[in-house]
Amino acid sequence: MKFIKHWRAAVATSALMTMPSLASAAEANLAPDDFVGISFWLISMALVASTVFFFIERDRVANKWKTSLTVSGLVTLVAAVHYFYMRDVWVSTGETPTVYRYIDWLITVPLLMVEFFLILSAITKVPAGVFWRLLVGTTVMLVFGYLGEAGYMNVTLGFVIGTLAWFYVLYEIFLGEAGRINAENASPAVQSAFKMMRNIVTFGWAIYPLGYILGYMMGSVDSATLNIIYNLADVLNKIAFGLIIWHVAVTESDA
Ligand SMILES: *C/C=C(C)/C=C/C=C(C)/C=C/C1=C(C)CCCC1(C)C
């Protein structure tokens, strides 16, 4: 108890000491009319809450579903930390934090894709090839997108190769082995989750290559609009995607 009291006092003192310096850096604080900045804040907090939710709910589902929820929680955790940085870049400079987005995507997108393998693995035996194709396909998509956007290779070529890799993973989950295993072996609940997740990867994910074309290649969308769209897209593509998995895990565990 004594220790906690001292510790509390220490925290309070150091908080007071940092306050003047924060106040003097007023331009680094969120302005009430900075709606892009506010959207960065909102999604940061929603991602933190989702992470806690997925990790706690892991207790509630059958063993074979736990890995899926762990991965959902890791996706929102990694994204939350990146959003803290992106929010700071935006609020203090008004610039688009592209490099943080790509680092975030490089970790979270392959993990999201591997969820297809994991939910099928909870119900049947799935060849490791499915895992690797989903992982490598998404990684190639992002690496070439980055090389194009950062100017290490021709912008259009980077975009074309990235898009082909996206089509490749779409093929895998619609018509390839993953799609077939789902159609032939999955319960109705798993099939319906698989379908919703597949639609997210098709339509929700299309926002990013569109942003690349309109925002980066053509310059016809301003960076504020683009950031709001990306921020909202991540609510669907990371949090709602995780909730679909949570829902099927709970349904199948209770069955
Ligand atoms: C949570 C973040 C997600 C789901 C991000 C997804 C990003 C993409 C689907 C990016 C796709 C791109 C292409 C299909 C072509 C090349 C340019 C990219 C990387 C923007």
PDB file of N, CA and C and ligand atoms in Angstrom, residues 75 79 101-102 104-105 108-109 112 140-146 149 158-167 200-201 204-212 230 233-234 237-238, ligand 1:
ATOM      1  N   VAL A  75      -4.065  -8.157 -34.653  1.00  0.00           N
ATOM      2  CA  VAL A  75      -4.278  -7.201 -35.751  1.00  0.00           C
ATOM      3  C   VAL A  75      -4.686  -5.842 -35.194  1.00  0.00           C
ATOM      4  N   ALA A  79      -2.402  -2.395 -35.142  1.00  0.00           N
ATOM      5  CA  ALA A  79      -2.985  -1.223 -35.806  1.00  0.00           C
ATOM      6  C   ALA A  79      -3.138  -0.068 -34.812  1.00  0.00           C
ATOM      7  N   ARG A 101       1.432   3.642 -42.474  1.00  0.00           N
ATOM      8  CA  ARG A 101       0.350   2.797 -42.984  1.00  0.00           C
ATOM      9  C   ARG A 101       0.930   1.527 -43.607  1.00  0.00           C
ATOM     10  N   TYR A 102       1.969   1.693 -44.404  1.00  0.00           N
ATOM     11  CA  TYR A 102       2.539   0.508 -45.050  1.00  0.00           C
ATOM     12  C   TYR A 102       3.137  -0.466 -44.041  1.00  0.00           C
ATOM     13  N   ASP A 104       2.184  -0.860 -40.974  1.00  0.00           N
ATOM     14  CA  ASP A 104       1.018  -1.481 -40.344  1.00  0.00           C
ATOM     15  C   ASP A 104       0.436  -2.571 -41.262  1.00  0.00           C
ATOM     16  N   TRP A 105       0.238  -2.213 -42.525  1.00  0.00           N
ATOM     17  CA  TRP A 105      -0.340  -3.184 -43.468  1.00  0.00           C
ATOM     18  C   TRP A 105       0.531  -4.425 -43.600  1.00  0.00           C
ATOM     19  N   THR A 108      -0.399  -6.417 -40.466  1.00  0.00           N
ATOM     20  CA  THR A 108      -1.800  -6.778 -40.213  1.00  0.00           C
ATOM     21  C   THR A 108      -2.478  -7.480 -41.398  1.00  0.00           C
ATOM     22  N   VAL A 109      -2.132  -7.096 -42.623  1.00  0.00           N
ATOM     23  CA  VAL A 109      -2.844  -7.659 -43.779  1.00  0.00           C
ATOM     24  C   VAL A 109      -2.562  -9.158 -43.967  1.00  0.00           C
ATOM     25  N   LEU A 112      -4.591 -10.870 -41.341  1.00  0.00           N
ATOM     26  CA  LEU A 112      -6.021 -10.916 -41.665  1.00  0.00           C
ATOM     27  C   LEU A 112      -6.282 -12.052 -42.657  1.00  0.00           C
ATOM     28  N   VAL A 140       3.416  -9.852 -51.254  1.00  0.00           N
ATOM     29  CA  VAL A 140       3.823  -9.340 -52.574  1.00  0.00           C
ATOM     30  C   VAL A 140       2.990  -8.107 -52.936  1.00  0.00           C
ATOM     31  N   MET A 141       1.678  -8.183 -52.676  1.00  0.00           N
ATOM     32  CA  MET A 141       0.781  -7.055 -52.967  1.00  0.00           C
ATOM     33  C   MET A 141       1.295  -5.771 -52.297  1.00  0.00           C
ATOM     34  N   LEU A 142       1.677  -5.882 -51.014  1.00  0.00           N
ATOM     35  CA  LEU A 142       2.069  -4.693 -50.261  1.00  0.00           C
ATOM     36  C   LEU A 142       3.459  -4.202 -50.630  1.00  0.00           C
ATOM     37  N   VAL A 143       4.390  -5.133 -50.817  1.00  0.00           N
ATOM     38  CA  VAL A 143       5.767  -4.738 -51.116  1.00  0.00           C
ATOM     39  C   VAL A 143       5.808  -3.971 -52.436  1.00  0.00           C
ATOM     40  N   PHE A 144       5.107  -4.469 -53.459  1.00  0.00           N
ATOM     41  CA  PHE A 144       5.140  -3.773 -54.749  1.00  0.00           C
ATOM     42  C   PHE A 144       4.368  -2.443 -54.693  1.00  0.00           C
ATOM     43  N   GLY A 145       3.265  -2.433 -53.923  1.00  0.00           N
ATOM     44  CA  GLY A 145       2.565  -1.164 -53.746  1.00  0.00           C
ATOM     45  C   GLY A 145       3.492  -0.124 -53.130  1.00  0.00           C
ATOM     46  N   TYR A 146       4.264  -0.556 -52.132  1.00  0.00           N
ATOM     47  CA  TYR A 146       5.172   0.369 -51.458  1.00  0.00           C
ATOM     48  C   TYR A 146       6.295   0.827 -52.389  1.00  0.00           C
ATOM     49  N   GLU A 149       4.864   3.394 -54.622  1.00  0.00           N
ATOM     50  CA  GLU A 149       4.471   4.643 -53.956  1.00  0.00           C
ATOM     51  C   GLU A 149       5.683   5.412 -53.423  1.00  0.00           C
ATOM     52  N   GLY A 158       4.464  -0.993 -60.188  1.00  0.00           N
ATOM     53  CA  GLY A 158       4.264  -1.422 -58.803  1.00  0.00           C
ATOM     54  C   GLY A 158       2.789  -1.684 -58.536  1.00  0.00           C
ATOM     55  N   PHE A 159       1.964  -0.786 -59.061  1.00  0.00           N
ATOM     56  CA  PHE A 159       0.525  -0.940 -58.860  1.00  0.00           C
ATOM     57  C   PHE A 159      -0.002  -2.194 -59.554  1.00  0.00           C
ATOM     58  N   VAL A 160       0.441  -2.429 -60.781  1.00  0.00           N
ATOM     59  CA  VAL A 160      -0.058  -3.588 -61.545  1.00  0.00           C
ATOM     60  C   VAL A 160       0.338  -4.896 -60.851  1.00  0.00           C
ATOM     61  N   ILE A 161       1.594  -5.014 -60.442  1.00  0.00           N
ATOM     62  CA  ILE A 161       2.038  -6.248 -59.786  1.00  0.00           C
ATOM     63  C   ILE A 161       1.277  -6.428 -58.460  1.00  0.00           C
ATOM     64  N   GLY A 162       1.125  -5.326 -57.701  1.00  0.00           N
ATOM     65  CA  GLY A 162       0.383  -5.400 -56.444  1.00  0.00           C
ATOM     66  C   GLY A 162      -1.055  -5.864 -56.666  1.00  0.00           C
ATOM     67  N   THR A 163      -1.675  -5.326 -57.713  1.00  0.00           N
ATOM     68  CA  THR A 163      -3.069  -5.680 -57.987  1.00  0.00           C
ATOM     69  C   THR A 163      -3.193  -7.151 -58.420  1.00  0.00           C
ATOM     70  N   LEU A 164      -2.227  -7.617 -59.224  1.00  0.00           N
ATOM     71  CA  LEU A 164      -2.258  -9.024 -59.625  1.00  0.00           C
ATOM     72  C   LEU A 164      -2.155  -9.934 -58.394  1.00  0.00           C
ATOM     73  N   ALA A 165      -1.321  -9.532 -57.431  1.00  0.00           N
ATOM     74  CA  ALA A 165      -1.176 -10.341 -56.217  1.00  0.00           C
ATOM     75  C   ALA A 165      -2.485 -10.342 -55.415  1.00  0.00           C
ATOM     76  N   TRP A 166      -3.182  -9.210 -55.402  1.00  0.00           N
ATOM     77  CA  TRP A 166      -4.492  -9.134 -54.718  1.00  0.00           C
ATOM     78  C   TRP A 166      -5.480 -10.088 -55.424  1.00  0.00           C
ATOM     79  N   PHE A 167      -5.510 -10.041 -56.767  1.00  0.00           N
ATOM     80  CA  PHE A 167      -6.392 -10.952 -57.520  1.00  0.00           C
ATOM     81  C   PHE A 167      -6.050 -12.411 -57.211  1.00  0.00           C
ATOM     82  N   ILE A 200     -15.463  -8.620 -47.648  1.00  0.00           N
ATOM     83  CA  ILE A 200     -14.640  -7.531 -47.124  1.00  0.00           C
ATOM     84  C   ILE A 200     -13.325  -7.436 -47.900  1.00  0.00           C
ATOM     85  N   VAL A 201     -12.707  -8.592 -48.162  1.00  0.00           N
ATOM     86  CA  VAL A 201     -11.426  -8.586 -48.897  1.00  0.00           C
ATOM     87  C   VAL A 201     -11.629  -8.080 -50.334  1.00  0.00           C
ATOM     88  N   GLY A 204     -14.156  -4.058 -49.326  1.00  0.00           N
ATOM     89  CA  GLY A 204     -13.524  -3.208 -48.320  1.00  0.00           C
ATOM     90  C   GLY A 204     -12.072  -2.923 -48.687  1.00  0.00           C
ATOM     91  N   TRP A 205     -11.394  -3.915 -49.186  1.00  0.00           N
ATOM     92  CA  TRP A 205      -9.974  -3.751 -49.534  1.00  0.00           C
ATOM     93  C   TRP A 205      -9.799  -2.920 -50.798  1.00  0.00           C
ATOM     94  N   ALA A 206     -10.822  -2.867 -51.653  1.00  0.00           N
ATOM     95  CA  ALA A 206     -10.705  -2.118 -52.918  1.00  0.00           C
ATOM     96  C   ALA A 206     -10.465  -0.628 -52.658  1.00  0.00           C
ATOM     97  N   ILE A 207     -10.822  -0.166 -51.458  1.00  0.00           N
ATOM     98  CA  ILE A 207     -10.625   1.244 -51.124  1.00  0.00           C
ATOM     99  C   ILE A 207      -9.149   1.653 -51.232  1.00  0.00           C
ATOM    100  N   TYR A 208      -8.237   0.747 -50.847  1.00  0.00           N
ATOM    101  CA  TYR A 208      -6.815   1.124 -50.813  1.00  0.00           C
ATOM    102  C   TYR A 208      -6.213   1.279 -52.208  1.00  0.00           C
ATOM    103  N   PRO A 209      -6.414   0.304 -53.127  1.00  0.00           N
ATOM    104  CA  PRO A 209      -5.906   0.550 -54.488  1.00  0.00           C
ATOM    105  C   PRO A 209      -6.597   1.747 -55.158  1.00  0.00           C
ATOM    106  N   LEU A 210      -7.881   1.988 -54.841  1.00  0.00           N
ATOM    107  CA  LEU A 210      -8.542   3.179 -55.389  1.00  0.00           C
ATOM    108  C   LEU A 210      -7.880   4.451 -54.867  1.00  0.00           C
ATOM    109  N   GLY A 211      -7.548   4.435 -53.578  1.00  0.00           N
ATOM    110  CA  GLY A 211      -6.858   5.578 -52.982  1.00  0.00           C
ATOM    111  C   GLY A 211      -5.502   5.792 -53.646  1.00  0.00           C
ATOM    112  N   TYR A 212      -4.832   4.691 -53.980  1.00  0.00           N
ATOM    113  CA  TYR A 212      -3.530   4.762 -54.654  1.00  0.00           C
ATOM    114  C   TYR A 212      -3.675   5.438 -56.016  1.00  0.00           C
ATOM    115  N   TYR A 230      -9.473   6.121 -45.493  1.00  0.00           N
ATOM    116  CA  TYR A 230      -8.649   5.005 -45.002  1.00  0.00           C
ATOM    117  C   TYR A 230      -9.011   4.668 -43.547  1.00  0.00           C
ATOM    118  N   ALA A 233     -12.248   2.891 -43.490  1.00  0.00           N
ATOM    119  CA  ALA A 233     -12.069   1.571 -44.095  1.00  0.00           C
ATOM    120  C   ALA A 233     -11.482   0.593 -43.080  1.00  0.00           C
ATOM    121  N   ASP A 234     -10.557   1.079 -42.256  1.00  0.00           N
ATOM    122  CA  ASP A 234      -9.930   0.185 -41.280  1.00  0.00           C
ATOM    123  C   ASP A 234     -10.911  -0.281 -40.200  1.00  0.00           C
ATOM    124  N   ASN A 237     -12.423  -3.153 -42.143  1.00  0.00           N
ATOM    125  CA  ASN A 237     -11.486  -4.202 -42.551  1.00  0.00           C
ATOM    126  C   ASN A 237     -10.718  -4.828 -41.395  1.00  0.00           C
ATOM    127  N   LYS A 238     -10.651  -4.141 -40.273  1.00  0.00           N
ATOM    128  CA  LYS A 238      -9.940  -4.724 -39.138  1.00  0.00           C
ATOM    129  C   LYS A 238     -10.899  -5.082 -37.994  1.00  0.00           C
TER     130      LYS A 238
HETATM  131  C1  LIG B   1      -6.011  -3.076 -42.311  1.00  0.00           C
HETATM  132  C2  LIG B   1      -5.470  -2.704 -43.546  1.00  0.00           C
HETATM  133  C3  LIG B   1      -5.795  -3.271 -44.751  1.00  0.00           C
HETATM  134  C4  LIG B   1      -6.851  -4.333 -44.863  1.00  0.00           C
HETATM  135  C5  LIG B   1      -5.084  -2.820 -45.900  1.00  0.00           C
HETATM  136  C6  LIG B   1      -5.203  -3.327 -47.143  1.00  0.00           C
HETATM  137  C7  LIG B   1      -4.436  -2.838 -48.225  1.00  0.00           C
HETATM  138  C8  LIG B   1      -4.588  -3.206 -49.539  1.00  0.00           C
HETATM  139  C9  LIG B   1      -5.604  -4.190 -49.966  1.00  0.00           C
HETATM  140  C10 LIG B   1      -3.701  -2.591 -50.533  1.00  0.00           C
HETATM  141  C11 LIG B   1      -3.741  -2.879 -51.842  1.00  0.00           C
HETATM  142  C12 LIG B   1      -2.897  -2.341 -52.928  1.00  0.00           C
HETATM  143  C13 LIG B   1      -3.049  -2.916 -54.184  1.00  0.00           C
HETATM  144  C14 LIG B   1      -4.091  -3.958 -54.471  1.00  0.00           C
HETATM  145  C15 LIG B   1      -2.187  -2.542 -55.345  1.00  0.00           C
HETATM  146  C16 LIG B   1      -0.932  -1.830 -54.947  1.00  0.00           C
HETATM  147  C17 LIG B   1      -1.226  -0.734 -53.986  1.00  0.00           C
HETATM  148  C18 LIG B   1      -1.862  -1.236 -52.692  1.00  0.00           C
HETATM  149  C19 LIG B   1      -0.741  -1.754 -51.771  1.00  0.00           C
HETATM  150  C20 LIG B   1      -2.507  -0.012 -52.068  1.00  0.00           C
END
